[in-house]
Structures are given as C-alpha cells and as structure tokens.
mmCIF file of C-alpha atoms in Angstrom:
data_model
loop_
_atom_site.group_PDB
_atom_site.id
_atom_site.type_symbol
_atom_site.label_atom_id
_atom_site.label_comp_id
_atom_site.label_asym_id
_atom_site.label_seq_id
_atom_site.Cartn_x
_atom_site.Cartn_y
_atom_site.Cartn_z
ATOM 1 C CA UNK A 9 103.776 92.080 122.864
ATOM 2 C CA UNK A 10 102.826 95.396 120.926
ATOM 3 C CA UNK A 11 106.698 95.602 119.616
ATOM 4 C CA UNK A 12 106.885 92.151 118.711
ATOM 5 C CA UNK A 13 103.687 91.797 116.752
ATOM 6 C CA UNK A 14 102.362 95.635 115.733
ATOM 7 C CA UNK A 15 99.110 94.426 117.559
ATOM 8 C CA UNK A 16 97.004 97.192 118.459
ATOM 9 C CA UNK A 17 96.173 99.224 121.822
ATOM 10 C CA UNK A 18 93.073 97.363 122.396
ATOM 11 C CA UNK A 19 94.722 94.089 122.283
ATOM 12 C CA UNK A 20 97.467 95.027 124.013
ATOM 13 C CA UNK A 21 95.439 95.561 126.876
ATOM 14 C CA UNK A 22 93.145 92.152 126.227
ATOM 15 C CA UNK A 23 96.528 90.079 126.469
ATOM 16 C CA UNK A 24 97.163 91.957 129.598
ATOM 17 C CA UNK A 25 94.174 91.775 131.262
ATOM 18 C CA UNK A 26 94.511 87.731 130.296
ATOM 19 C CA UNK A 27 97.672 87.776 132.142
ATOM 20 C CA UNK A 28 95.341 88.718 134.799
ATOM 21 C CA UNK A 29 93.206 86.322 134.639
ATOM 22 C CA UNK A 30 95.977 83.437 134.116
ATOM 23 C CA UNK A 31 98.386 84.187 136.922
ATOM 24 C CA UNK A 32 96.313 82.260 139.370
ATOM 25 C CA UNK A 33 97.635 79.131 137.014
ATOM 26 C CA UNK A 34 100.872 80.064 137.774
ATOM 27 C CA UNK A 35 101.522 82.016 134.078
ATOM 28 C CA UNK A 36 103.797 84.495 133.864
ATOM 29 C CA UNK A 37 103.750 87.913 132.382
ATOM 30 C CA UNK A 38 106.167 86.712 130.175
ATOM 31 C CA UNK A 39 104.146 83.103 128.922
ATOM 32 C CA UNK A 40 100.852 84.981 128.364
ATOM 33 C CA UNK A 41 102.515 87.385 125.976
ATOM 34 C CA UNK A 42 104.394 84.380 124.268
ATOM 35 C CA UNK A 43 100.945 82.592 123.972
ATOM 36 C CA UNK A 44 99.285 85.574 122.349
ATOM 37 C CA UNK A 45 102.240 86.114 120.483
ATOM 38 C CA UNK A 46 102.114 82.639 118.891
ATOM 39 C CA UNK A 47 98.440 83.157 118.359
ATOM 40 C CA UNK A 48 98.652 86.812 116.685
ATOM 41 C CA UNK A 49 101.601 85.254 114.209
ATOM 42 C CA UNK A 50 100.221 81.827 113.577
ATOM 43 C CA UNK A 51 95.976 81.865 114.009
ATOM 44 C CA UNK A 52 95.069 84.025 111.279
ATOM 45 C CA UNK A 53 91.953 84.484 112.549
ATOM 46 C CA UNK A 54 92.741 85.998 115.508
ATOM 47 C CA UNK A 55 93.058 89.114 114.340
ATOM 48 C CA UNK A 56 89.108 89.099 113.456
ATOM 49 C CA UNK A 57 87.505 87.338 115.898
ATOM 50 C CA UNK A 58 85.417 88.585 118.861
ATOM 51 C CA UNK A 59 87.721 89.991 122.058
ATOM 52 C CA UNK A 60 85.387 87.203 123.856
ATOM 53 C CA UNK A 61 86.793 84.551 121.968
ATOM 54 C CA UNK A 62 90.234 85.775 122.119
ATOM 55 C CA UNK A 63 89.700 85.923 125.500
ATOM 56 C CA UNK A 64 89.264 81.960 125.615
ATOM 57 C CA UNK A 65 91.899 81.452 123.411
ATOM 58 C CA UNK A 66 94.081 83.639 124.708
ATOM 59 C CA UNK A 67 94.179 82.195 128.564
ATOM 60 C CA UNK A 68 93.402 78.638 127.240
ATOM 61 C CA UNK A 69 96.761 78.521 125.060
ATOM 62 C CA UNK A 70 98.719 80.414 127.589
ATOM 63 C CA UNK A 71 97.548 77.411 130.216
ATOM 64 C CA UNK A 72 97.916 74.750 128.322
ATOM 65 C CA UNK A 73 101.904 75.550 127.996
ATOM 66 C CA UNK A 74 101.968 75.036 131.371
ATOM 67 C CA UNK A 75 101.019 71.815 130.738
ATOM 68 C CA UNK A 76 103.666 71.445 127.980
ATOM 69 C CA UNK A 77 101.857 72.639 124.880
ATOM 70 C CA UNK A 78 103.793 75.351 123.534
ATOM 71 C CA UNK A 79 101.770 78.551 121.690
ATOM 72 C CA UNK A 80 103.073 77.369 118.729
ATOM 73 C CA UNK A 81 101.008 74.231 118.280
ATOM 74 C CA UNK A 82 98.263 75.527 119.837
ATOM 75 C CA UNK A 83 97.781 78.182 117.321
ATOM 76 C CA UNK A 84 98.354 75.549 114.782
ATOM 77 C CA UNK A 85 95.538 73.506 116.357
ATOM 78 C CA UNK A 86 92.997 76.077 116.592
ATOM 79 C CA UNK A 87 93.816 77.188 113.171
ATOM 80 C CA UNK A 88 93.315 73.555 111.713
ATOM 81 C CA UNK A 89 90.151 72.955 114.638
ATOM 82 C CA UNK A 90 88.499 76.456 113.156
ATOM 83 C CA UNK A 91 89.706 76.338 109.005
ATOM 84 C CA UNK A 92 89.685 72.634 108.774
ATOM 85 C CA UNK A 93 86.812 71.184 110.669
ATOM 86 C CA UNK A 94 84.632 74.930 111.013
ATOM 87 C CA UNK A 95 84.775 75.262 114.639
ATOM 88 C CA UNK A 96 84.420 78.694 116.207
ATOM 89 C CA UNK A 97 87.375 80.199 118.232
ATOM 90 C CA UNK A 98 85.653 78.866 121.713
ATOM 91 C CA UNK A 99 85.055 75.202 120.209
ATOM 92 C CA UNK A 100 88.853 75.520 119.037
ATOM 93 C CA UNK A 101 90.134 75.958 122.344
ATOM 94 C CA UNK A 102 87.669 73.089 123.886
ATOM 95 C CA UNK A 103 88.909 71.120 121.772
ATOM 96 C CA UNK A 104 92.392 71.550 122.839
ATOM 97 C CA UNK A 105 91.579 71.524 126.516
ATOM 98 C CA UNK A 106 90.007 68.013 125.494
ATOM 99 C CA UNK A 107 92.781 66.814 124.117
ATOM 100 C CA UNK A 108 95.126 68.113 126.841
ATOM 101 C CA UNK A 109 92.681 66.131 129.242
ATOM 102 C CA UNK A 110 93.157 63.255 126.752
ATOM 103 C CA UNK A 111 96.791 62.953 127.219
ATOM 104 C CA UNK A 112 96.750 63.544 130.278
ATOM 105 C CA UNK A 113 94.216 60.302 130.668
ATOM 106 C CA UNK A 114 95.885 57.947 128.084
ATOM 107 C CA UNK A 115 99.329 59.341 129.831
ATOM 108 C CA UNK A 116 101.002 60.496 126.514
ATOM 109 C CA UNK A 117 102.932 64.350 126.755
ATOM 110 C CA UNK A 118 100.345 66.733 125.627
ATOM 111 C CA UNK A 119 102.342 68.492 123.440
ATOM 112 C CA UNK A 120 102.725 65.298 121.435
ATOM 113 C CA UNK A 121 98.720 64.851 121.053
ATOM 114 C CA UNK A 122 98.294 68.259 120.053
ATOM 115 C CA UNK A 123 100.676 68.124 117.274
ATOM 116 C CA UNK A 124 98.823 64.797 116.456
ATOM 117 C CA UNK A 125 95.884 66.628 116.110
ATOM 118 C CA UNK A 126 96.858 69.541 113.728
ATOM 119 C CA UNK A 127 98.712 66.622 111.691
ATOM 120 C CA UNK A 128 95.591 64.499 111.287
ATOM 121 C CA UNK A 129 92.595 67.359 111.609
ATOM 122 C CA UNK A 130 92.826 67.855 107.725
ATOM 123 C CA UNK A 131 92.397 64.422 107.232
ATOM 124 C CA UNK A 132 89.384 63.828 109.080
ATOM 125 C CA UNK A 133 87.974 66.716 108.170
ATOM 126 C CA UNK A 134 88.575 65.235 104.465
ATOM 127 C CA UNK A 135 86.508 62.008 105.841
ATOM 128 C CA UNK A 136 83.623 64.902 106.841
ATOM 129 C CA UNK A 137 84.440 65.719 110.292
ATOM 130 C CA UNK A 138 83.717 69.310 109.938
ATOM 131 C CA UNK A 139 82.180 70.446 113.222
ATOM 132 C CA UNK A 140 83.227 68.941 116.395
ATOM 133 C CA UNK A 141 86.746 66.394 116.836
ATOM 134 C CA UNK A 142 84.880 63.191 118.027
ATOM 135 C CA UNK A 143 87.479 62.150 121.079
ATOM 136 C CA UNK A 144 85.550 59.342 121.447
ATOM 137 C CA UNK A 145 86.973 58.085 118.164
ATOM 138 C CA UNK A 146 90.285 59.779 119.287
ATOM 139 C CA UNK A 147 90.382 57.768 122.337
ATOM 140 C CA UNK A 148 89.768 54.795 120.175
ATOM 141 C CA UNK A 149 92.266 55.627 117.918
ATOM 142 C CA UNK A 150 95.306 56.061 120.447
ATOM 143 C CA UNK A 151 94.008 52.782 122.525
ATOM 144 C CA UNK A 152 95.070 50.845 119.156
ATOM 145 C CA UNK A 153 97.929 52.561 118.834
ATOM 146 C CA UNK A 154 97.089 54.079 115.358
ATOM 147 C CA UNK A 155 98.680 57.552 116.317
ATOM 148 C CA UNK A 156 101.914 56.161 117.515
#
C-alpha cells in the first residue's frame, strides 16, 4: 500500500490495523489494501479526514467489495455523498452500506446501485439534497423503474 500510493507511516499502519478488523468478513490482506488504495487515489478527502473516519471508510469499502462493490466506485460514491450532497466521511459510508442493503432488498447487483448513485448524487444534490440521500425516495425511484 505505502509503494503504491506514497501514503504515509501512520496510514500505513491504519489500513493494516483495518485489515484487522475486516478479516473476520472474510477480507484479505490483499482487498483491504486495494480498498484503501482506491480510496487514497480516488476520495480526495481522505487524505484530510480524521483516522476515525478513515477507519469507517476504510473497513466499510473494503466489505462492501465483498459484496461486489469494487473500491473504485465506492470512493467515487463517498466522494460525490461528501462533495456533492455535504455528508461527513461516516454519513458517506452509511450511505453506501444503505444502498448495498438496498440492492440487496430490491435484488439488483450492488455494484450496479452504487454506480447509480455517484451518477445521479450530483443531480439531486442540484434539486437540494445536500445532507442525507433520502432511500426512501431511492426505493421509490427503483420500484418504478426510473434507474433502469
């Protein structure tokens, strides 16, 4: 992780210690650095937030590609969730857990939700959803088959 991204000694050891915590979901070594790798390249905040709320982030994204969701698009949905609608880092990753739970309800890949999400997230936060993704309205959305 250090050699691919120049990331620090300090983070180093917070994606390790994430690994850690992680590998009782069955996460590799190797998917918990990928996770924080996508994060440190593509969330530019992650650089500058709290170690608490990279913590979060950190296990949440490398979870949720077990489920299917690579790094990738989570970073790109916490970076839309946080600069787009002003969540913090923590609200970011509830919000893709949400989601995640959301597919997983409504039977759709998660994957494909979450790049839903960081495709329309600048458009509702246009429409003045700034704080919080209403899944409600999500829900409502996908039942009418609006997203598809």
């Amino acid at each position: 992780f250090r050699r691919a991204t120049g990331a620090s000694e300090s983070m180093t050891r917070e994606m390790t210690a994430g690994y850690e915590r992680t590998r009782l979901s069955t996460v590799s070594i190797q998917e918990n650095s990928a996770a924080w790798n996508a994060l440190y390249v593509s969330y530019t905040d992650f650089t500058l937030i709290s170690p608490e709320a990279r913590k979060e982030i950190g296990d949440t994204t490398a979870v949720l590609q077990k489920l299917g969701v690579s790094g990738a698009a989570s970073a790109k949905g916490m970076q839309v969730a946080t600069k787009a609608m002003g969540q913090t880092g923590a609200q970011a990753a509830g919000t893709l857990r949400e989601i995640a739970a959301l597919a997983a309800d409504i039977g759709e890949p998660p994957q494909k939700l979450a790049e839903q999400f960081s495709a329309m997230g600048p458009s509702m936060a246009k429409l003045g959803i700034k704080w919080a993704i209403p899944l409600s309205a999500w829900r409502e959305f996908r039942s009418r088959q609006v997203l598809k």
